[in-house]
C-alpha atoms as a PDB file:
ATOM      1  CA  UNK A   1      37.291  76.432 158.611  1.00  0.00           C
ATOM      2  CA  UNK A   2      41.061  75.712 159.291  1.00  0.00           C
ATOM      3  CA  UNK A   3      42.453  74.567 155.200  1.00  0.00           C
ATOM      4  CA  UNK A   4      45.773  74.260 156.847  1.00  0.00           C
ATOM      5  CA  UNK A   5      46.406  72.109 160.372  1.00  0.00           C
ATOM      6  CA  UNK A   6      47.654  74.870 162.581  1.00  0.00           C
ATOM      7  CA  UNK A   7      51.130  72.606 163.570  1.00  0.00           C
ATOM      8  CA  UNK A   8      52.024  72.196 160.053  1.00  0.00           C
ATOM      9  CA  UNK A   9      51.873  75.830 159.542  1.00  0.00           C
ATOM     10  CA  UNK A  10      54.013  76.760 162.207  1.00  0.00           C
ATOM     11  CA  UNK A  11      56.460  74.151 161.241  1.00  0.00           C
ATOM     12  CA  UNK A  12      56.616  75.788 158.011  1.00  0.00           C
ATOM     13  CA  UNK A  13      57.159  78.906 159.248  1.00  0.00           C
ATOM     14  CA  UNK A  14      59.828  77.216 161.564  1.00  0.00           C
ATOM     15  CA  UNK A  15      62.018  76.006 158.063  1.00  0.00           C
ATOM     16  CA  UNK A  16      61.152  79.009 156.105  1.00  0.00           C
ATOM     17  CA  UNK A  17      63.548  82.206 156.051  1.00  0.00           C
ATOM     18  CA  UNK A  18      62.994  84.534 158.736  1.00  0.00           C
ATOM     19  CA  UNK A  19      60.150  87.794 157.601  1.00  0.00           C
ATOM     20  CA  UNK A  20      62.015  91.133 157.870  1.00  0.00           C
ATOM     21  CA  UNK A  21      61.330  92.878 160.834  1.00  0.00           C
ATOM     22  CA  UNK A  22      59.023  95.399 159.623  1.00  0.00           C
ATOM     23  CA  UNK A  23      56.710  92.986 158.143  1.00  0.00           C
ATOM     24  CA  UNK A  24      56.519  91.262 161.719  1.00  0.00           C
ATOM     25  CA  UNK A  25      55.299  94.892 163.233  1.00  0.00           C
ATOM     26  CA  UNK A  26      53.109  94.980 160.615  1.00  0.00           C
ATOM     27  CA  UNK A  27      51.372  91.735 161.143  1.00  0.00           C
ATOM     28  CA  UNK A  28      51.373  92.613 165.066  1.00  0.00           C
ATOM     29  CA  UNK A  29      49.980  95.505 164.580  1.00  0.00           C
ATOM     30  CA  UNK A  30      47.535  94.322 162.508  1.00  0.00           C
ATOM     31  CA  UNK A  31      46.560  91.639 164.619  1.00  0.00           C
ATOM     32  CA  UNK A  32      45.936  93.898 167.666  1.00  0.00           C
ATOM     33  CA  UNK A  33      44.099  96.296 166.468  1.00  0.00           C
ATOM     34  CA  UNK A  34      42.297  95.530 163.011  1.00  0.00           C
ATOM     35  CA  UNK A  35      39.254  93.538 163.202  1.00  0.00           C
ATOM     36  CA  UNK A  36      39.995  91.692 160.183  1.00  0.00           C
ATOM     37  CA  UNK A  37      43.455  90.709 160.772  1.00  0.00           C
ATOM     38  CA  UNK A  38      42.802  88.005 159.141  1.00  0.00           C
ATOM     39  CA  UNK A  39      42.791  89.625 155.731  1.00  0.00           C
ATOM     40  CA  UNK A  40      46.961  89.662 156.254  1.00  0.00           C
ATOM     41  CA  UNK A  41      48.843  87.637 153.764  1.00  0.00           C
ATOM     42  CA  UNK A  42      51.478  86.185 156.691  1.00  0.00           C
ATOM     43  CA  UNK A  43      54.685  84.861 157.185  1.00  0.00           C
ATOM     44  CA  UNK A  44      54.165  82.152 154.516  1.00  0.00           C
ATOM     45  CA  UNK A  45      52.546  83.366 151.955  1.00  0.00           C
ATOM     46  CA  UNK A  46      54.538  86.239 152.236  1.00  0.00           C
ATOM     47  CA  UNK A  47      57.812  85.164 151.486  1.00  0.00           C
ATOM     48  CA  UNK A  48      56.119  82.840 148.515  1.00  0.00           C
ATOM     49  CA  UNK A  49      54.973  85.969 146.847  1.00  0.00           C
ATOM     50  CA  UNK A  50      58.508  87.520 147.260  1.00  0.00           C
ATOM     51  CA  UNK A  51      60.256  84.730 146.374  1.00  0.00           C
ATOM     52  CA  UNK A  52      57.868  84.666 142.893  1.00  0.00           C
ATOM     53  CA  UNK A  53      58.794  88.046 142.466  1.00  0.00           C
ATOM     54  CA  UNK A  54      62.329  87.714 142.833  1.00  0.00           C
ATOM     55  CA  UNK A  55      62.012  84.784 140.245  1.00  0.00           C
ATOM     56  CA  UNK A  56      60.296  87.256 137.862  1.00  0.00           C
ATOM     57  CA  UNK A  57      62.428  90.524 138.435  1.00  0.00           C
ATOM     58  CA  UNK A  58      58.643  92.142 137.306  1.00  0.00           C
ATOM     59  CA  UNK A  59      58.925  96.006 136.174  1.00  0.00           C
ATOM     60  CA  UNK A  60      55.345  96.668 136.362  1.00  0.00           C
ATOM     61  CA  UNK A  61      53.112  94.868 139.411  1.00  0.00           C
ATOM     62  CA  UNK A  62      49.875  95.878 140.261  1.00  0.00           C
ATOM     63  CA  UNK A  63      47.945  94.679 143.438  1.00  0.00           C
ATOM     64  CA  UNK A  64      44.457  95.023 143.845  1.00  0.00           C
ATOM     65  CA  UNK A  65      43.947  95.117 147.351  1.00  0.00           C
ATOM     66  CA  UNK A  66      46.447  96.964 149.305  1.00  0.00           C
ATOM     67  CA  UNK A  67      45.224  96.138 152.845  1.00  0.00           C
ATOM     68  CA  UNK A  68      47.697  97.078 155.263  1.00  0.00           C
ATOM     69  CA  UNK A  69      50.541  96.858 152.766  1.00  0.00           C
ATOM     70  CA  UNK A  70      52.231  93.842 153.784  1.00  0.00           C
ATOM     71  CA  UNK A  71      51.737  92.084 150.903  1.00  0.00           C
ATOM     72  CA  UNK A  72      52.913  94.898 148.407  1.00  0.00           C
ATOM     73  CA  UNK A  73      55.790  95.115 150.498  1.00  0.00           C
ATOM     74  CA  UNK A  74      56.869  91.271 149.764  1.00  0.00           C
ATOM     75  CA  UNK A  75      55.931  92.007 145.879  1.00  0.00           C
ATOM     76  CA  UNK A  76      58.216  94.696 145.659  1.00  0.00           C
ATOM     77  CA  UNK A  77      61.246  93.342 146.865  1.00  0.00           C
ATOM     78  CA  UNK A  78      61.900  91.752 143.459  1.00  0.00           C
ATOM     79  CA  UNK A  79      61.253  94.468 141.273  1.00  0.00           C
ATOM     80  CA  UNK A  80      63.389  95.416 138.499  1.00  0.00           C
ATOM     81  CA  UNK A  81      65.593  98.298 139.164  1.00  0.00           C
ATOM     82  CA  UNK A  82      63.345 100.555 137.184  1.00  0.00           C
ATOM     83  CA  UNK A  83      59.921  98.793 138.273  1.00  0.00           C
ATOM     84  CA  UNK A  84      57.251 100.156 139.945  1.00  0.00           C
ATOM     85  CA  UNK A  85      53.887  98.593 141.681  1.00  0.00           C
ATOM     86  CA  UNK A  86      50.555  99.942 141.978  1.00  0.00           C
ATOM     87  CA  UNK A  87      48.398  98.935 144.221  1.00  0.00           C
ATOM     88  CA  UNK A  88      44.275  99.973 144.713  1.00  0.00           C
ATOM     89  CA  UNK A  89      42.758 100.062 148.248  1.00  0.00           C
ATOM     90  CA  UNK A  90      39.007 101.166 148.306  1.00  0.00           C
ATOM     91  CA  UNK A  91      39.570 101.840 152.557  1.00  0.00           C
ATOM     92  CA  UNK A  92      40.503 105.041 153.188  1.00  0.00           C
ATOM     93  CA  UNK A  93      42.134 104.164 156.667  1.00  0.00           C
ATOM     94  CA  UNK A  94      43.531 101.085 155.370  1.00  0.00           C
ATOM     95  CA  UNK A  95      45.061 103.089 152.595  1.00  0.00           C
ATOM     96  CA  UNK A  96      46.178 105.479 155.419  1.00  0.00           C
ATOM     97  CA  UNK A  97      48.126 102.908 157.251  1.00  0.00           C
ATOM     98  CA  UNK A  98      49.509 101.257 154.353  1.00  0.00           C
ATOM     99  CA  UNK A  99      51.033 104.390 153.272  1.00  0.00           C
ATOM    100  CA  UNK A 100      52.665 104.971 156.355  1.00  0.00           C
ATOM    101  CA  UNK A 101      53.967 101.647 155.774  1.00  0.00           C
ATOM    102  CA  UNK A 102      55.477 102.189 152.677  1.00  0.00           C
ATOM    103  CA  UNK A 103      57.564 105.588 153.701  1.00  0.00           C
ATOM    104  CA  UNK A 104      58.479 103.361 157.063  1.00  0.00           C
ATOM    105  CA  UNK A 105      60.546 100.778 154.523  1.00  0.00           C
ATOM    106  CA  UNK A 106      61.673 103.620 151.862  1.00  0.00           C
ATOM    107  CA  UNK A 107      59.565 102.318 149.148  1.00  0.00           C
ATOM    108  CA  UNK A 108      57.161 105.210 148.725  1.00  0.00           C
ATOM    109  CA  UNK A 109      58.916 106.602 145.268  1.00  0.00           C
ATOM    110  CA  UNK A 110      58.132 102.805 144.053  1.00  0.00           C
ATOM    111  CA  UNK A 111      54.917 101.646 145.397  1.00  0.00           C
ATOM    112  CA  UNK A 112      52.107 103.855 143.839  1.00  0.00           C
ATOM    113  CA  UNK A 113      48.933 103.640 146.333  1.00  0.00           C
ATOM    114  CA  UNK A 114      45.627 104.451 144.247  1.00  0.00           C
ATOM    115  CA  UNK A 115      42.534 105.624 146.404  1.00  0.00           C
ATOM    116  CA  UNK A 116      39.342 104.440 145.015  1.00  0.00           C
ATOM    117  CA  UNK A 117      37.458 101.780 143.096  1.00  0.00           C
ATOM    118  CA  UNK A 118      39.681  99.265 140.997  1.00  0.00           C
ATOM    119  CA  UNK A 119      37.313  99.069 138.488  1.00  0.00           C
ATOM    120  CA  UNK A 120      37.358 102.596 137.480  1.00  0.00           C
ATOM    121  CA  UNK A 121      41.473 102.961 138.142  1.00  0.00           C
ATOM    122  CA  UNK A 122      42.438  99.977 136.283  1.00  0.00           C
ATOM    123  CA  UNK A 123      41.710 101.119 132.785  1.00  0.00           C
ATOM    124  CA  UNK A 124      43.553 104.764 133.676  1.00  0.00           C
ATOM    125  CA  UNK A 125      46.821 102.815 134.017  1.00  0.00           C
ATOM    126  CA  UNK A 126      48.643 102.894 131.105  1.00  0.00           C
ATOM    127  CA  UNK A 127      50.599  99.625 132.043  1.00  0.00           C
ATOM    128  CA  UNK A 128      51.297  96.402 130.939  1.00  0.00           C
ATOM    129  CA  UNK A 129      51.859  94.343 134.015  1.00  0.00           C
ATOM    130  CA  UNK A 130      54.482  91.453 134.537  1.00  0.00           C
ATOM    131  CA  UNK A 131      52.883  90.187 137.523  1.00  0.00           C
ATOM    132  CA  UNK A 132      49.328  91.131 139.208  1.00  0.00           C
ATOM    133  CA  UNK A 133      48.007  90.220 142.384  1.00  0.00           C
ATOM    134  CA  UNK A 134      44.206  89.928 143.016  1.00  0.00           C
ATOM    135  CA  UNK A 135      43.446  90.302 146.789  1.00  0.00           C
ATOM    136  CA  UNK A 136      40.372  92.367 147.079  1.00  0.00           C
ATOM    137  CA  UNK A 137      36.231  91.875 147.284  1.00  0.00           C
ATOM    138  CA  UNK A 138      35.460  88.494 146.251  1.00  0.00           C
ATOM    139  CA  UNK A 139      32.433  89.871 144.006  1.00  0.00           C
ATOM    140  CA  UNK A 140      35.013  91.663 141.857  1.00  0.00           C
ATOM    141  CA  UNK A 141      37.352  88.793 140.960  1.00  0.00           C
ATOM    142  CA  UNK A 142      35.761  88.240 137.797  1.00  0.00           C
ATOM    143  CA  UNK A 143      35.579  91.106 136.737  1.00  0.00           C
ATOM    144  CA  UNK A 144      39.078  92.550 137.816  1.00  0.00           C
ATOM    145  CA  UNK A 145      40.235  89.213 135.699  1.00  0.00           C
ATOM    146  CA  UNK A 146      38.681  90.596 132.763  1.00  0.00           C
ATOM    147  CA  UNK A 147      40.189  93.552 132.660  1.00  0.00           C
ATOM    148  CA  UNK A 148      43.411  93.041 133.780  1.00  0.00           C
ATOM    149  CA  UNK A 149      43.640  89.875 131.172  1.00  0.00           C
ATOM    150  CA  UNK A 150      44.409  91.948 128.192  1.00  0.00           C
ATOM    151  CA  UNK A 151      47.199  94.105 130.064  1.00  0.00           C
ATOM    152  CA  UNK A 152      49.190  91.059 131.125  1.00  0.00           C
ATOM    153  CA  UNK A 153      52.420  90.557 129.122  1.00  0.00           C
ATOM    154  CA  UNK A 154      52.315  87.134 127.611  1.00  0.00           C
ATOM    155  CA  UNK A 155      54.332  85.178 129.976  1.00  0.00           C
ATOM    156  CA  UNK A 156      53.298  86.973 132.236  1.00  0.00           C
ATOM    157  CA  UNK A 157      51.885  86.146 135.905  1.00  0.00           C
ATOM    158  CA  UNK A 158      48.478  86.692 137.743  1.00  0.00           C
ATOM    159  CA  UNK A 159      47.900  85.579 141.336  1.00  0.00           C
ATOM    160  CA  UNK A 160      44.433  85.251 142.590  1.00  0.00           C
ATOM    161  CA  UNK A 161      43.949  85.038 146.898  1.00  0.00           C
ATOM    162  CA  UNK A 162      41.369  83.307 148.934  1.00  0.00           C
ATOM    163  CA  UNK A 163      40.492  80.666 145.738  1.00  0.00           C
ATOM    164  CA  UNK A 164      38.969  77.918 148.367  1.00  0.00           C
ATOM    165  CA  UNK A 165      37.500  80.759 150.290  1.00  0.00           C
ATOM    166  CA  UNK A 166      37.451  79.202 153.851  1.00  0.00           C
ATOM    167  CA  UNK A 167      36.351  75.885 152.290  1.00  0.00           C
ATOM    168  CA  UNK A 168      33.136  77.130 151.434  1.00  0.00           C
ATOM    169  CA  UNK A 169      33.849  76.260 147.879  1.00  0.00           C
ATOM    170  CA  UNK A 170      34.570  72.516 148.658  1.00  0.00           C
ATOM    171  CA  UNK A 171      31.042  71.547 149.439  1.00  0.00           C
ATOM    172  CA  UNK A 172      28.439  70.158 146.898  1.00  0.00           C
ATOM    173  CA  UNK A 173      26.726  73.318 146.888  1.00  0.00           C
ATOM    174  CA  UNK A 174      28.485  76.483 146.938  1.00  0.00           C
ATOM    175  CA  UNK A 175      26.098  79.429 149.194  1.00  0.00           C
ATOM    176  CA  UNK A 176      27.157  82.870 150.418  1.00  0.00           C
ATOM    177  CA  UNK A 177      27.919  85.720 147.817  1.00  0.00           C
ATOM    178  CA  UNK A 178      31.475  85.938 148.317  1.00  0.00           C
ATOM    179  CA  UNK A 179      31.696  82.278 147.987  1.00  0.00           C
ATOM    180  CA  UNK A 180      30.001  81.714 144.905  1.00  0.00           C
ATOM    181  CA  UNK A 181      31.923  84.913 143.698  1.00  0.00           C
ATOM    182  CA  UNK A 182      34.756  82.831 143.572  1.00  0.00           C
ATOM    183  CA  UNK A 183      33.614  79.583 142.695  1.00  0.00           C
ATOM    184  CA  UNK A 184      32.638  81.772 139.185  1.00  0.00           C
ATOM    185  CA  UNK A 185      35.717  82.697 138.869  1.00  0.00           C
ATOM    186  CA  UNK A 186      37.652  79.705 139.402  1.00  0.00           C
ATOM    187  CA  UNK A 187      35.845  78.182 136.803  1.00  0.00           C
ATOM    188  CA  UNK A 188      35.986  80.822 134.227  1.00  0.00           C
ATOM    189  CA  UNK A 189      39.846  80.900 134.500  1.00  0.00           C
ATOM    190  CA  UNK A 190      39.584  76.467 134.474  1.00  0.00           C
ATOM    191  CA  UNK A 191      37.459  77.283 131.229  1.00  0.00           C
ATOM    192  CA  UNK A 192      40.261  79.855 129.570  1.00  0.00           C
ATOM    193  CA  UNK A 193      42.325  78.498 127.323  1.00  0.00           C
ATOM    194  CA  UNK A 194      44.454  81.424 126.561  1.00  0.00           C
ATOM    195  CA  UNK A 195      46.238  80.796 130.510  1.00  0.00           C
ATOM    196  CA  UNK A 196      48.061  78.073 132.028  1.00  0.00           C
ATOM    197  CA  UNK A 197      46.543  77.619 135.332  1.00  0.00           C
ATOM    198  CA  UNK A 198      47.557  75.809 138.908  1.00  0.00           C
ATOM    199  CA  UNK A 199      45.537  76.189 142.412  1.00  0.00           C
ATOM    200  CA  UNK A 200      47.891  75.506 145.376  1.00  0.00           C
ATOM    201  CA  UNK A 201      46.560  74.809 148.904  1.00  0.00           C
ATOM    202  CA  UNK A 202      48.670  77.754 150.612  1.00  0.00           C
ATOM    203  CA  UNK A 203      46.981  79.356 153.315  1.00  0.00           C
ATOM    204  CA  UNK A 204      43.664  80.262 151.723  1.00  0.00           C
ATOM    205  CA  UNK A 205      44.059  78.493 148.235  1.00  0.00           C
ATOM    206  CA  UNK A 206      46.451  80.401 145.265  1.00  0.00           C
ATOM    207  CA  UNK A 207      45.334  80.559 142.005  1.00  0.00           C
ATOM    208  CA  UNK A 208      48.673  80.936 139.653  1.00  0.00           C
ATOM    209  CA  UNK A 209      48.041  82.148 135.951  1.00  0.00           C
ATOM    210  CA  UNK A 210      49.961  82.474 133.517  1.00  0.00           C
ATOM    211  CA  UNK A 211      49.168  84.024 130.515  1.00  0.00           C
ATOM    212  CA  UNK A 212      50.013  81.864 126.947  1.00  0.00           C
END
């Protein structure tokens, strides 16, 4: 299900600043030849996250979901002079490329890639984070919230992909695992009083919390 009509997404893109060119071969390349191209953040949301980022001048980010990279890429272009992101990816080959990624734009001595399960790399990261980024298996999102919570800075910034999930979640009844994955946790960050909270309708639905 199409969230967004197609021509007012590509008029969007039209009045938006240009994606550096890197992050274009990126999204070409991932479009070709990964069978979930989908999974890419884009253009759009893109140059939202870096423009957040740039707002925040964050000195520790973590992303859980590294994908092909392309989104880590965007965080990282606001870091603070002496910040550093981690990301997790769970996919070895995704990891692979996104690596490759990294050393292609000179950011490999600041973007940390972690190989493995979140949930058991999370709480070895002596961190806390200024700004986190939750793009990974929708099952997880609660509990990546949970544990990430406590590590966030007050004031500080968590951004949760895919909230609407397709529109599945728009429906009276909510079916499908991943789907009802994230209707849970869209309601237990609604029901969490110690955030500020704000879903926007980019792309695939942004959840943007801030911690009190």
């Amino acid at each position: 299900m199409d969230l967004i009509e197609p021509m007012a997404g590509a008029y969007a893109e039209r009045y938006s600043s240009a994606t550096a060119p890197l992050l274009e071969e990126i999204a070409a390349y991932t479009s070709a030849h990964h069978p979930e191209a989908h999974m890419l953040s884009g253009p759009l949301q893109g140059k939202f996250l870096e423009i957040v980022s740039r707002l925040m001048r964050p000195r520790r980010i973590l992303e859980i979901g590294t994908f092909m990279g392309y989104s880590a890429l965007c965080l990282a272009s606001g870091l603070a002079e002496d910040g550093r992101l981690h990301t997790i990816e769970l996919r070895d080959e995704d990891a692979e490329l996104a690596e490759g990624n990294f050393r292609r734009a000179n950011w490999q001595d600041r973007i940390i890639l972690h190989r493995g399960n979140a949930l058991a790399i999370i709480p070895a990261l002596e961190e806390t984070w200024d700004l986190v980024f939750i793009d990974a298996d929708k099952p997880g999102y609660v509990d990546y919230y949970k544990l990430v919570l406590p590590r966030v800075r007050a004031g500080g910034l968590i951004i949760a992909d895919n909230v609407l999930f397709h529109g599945q979640v728009l429906g009276p009844k909510v079916e499908g695992k991943s789907a009802k994955a994230i209707q849970a946790f869209n309601e237990l960050v609604a029901a969490d009083e110690s955030v500020e909270k704000v879903m926007l309708t980019v792309r695939d639905g942004l959840m943007f919390i801030r911690k009190k």
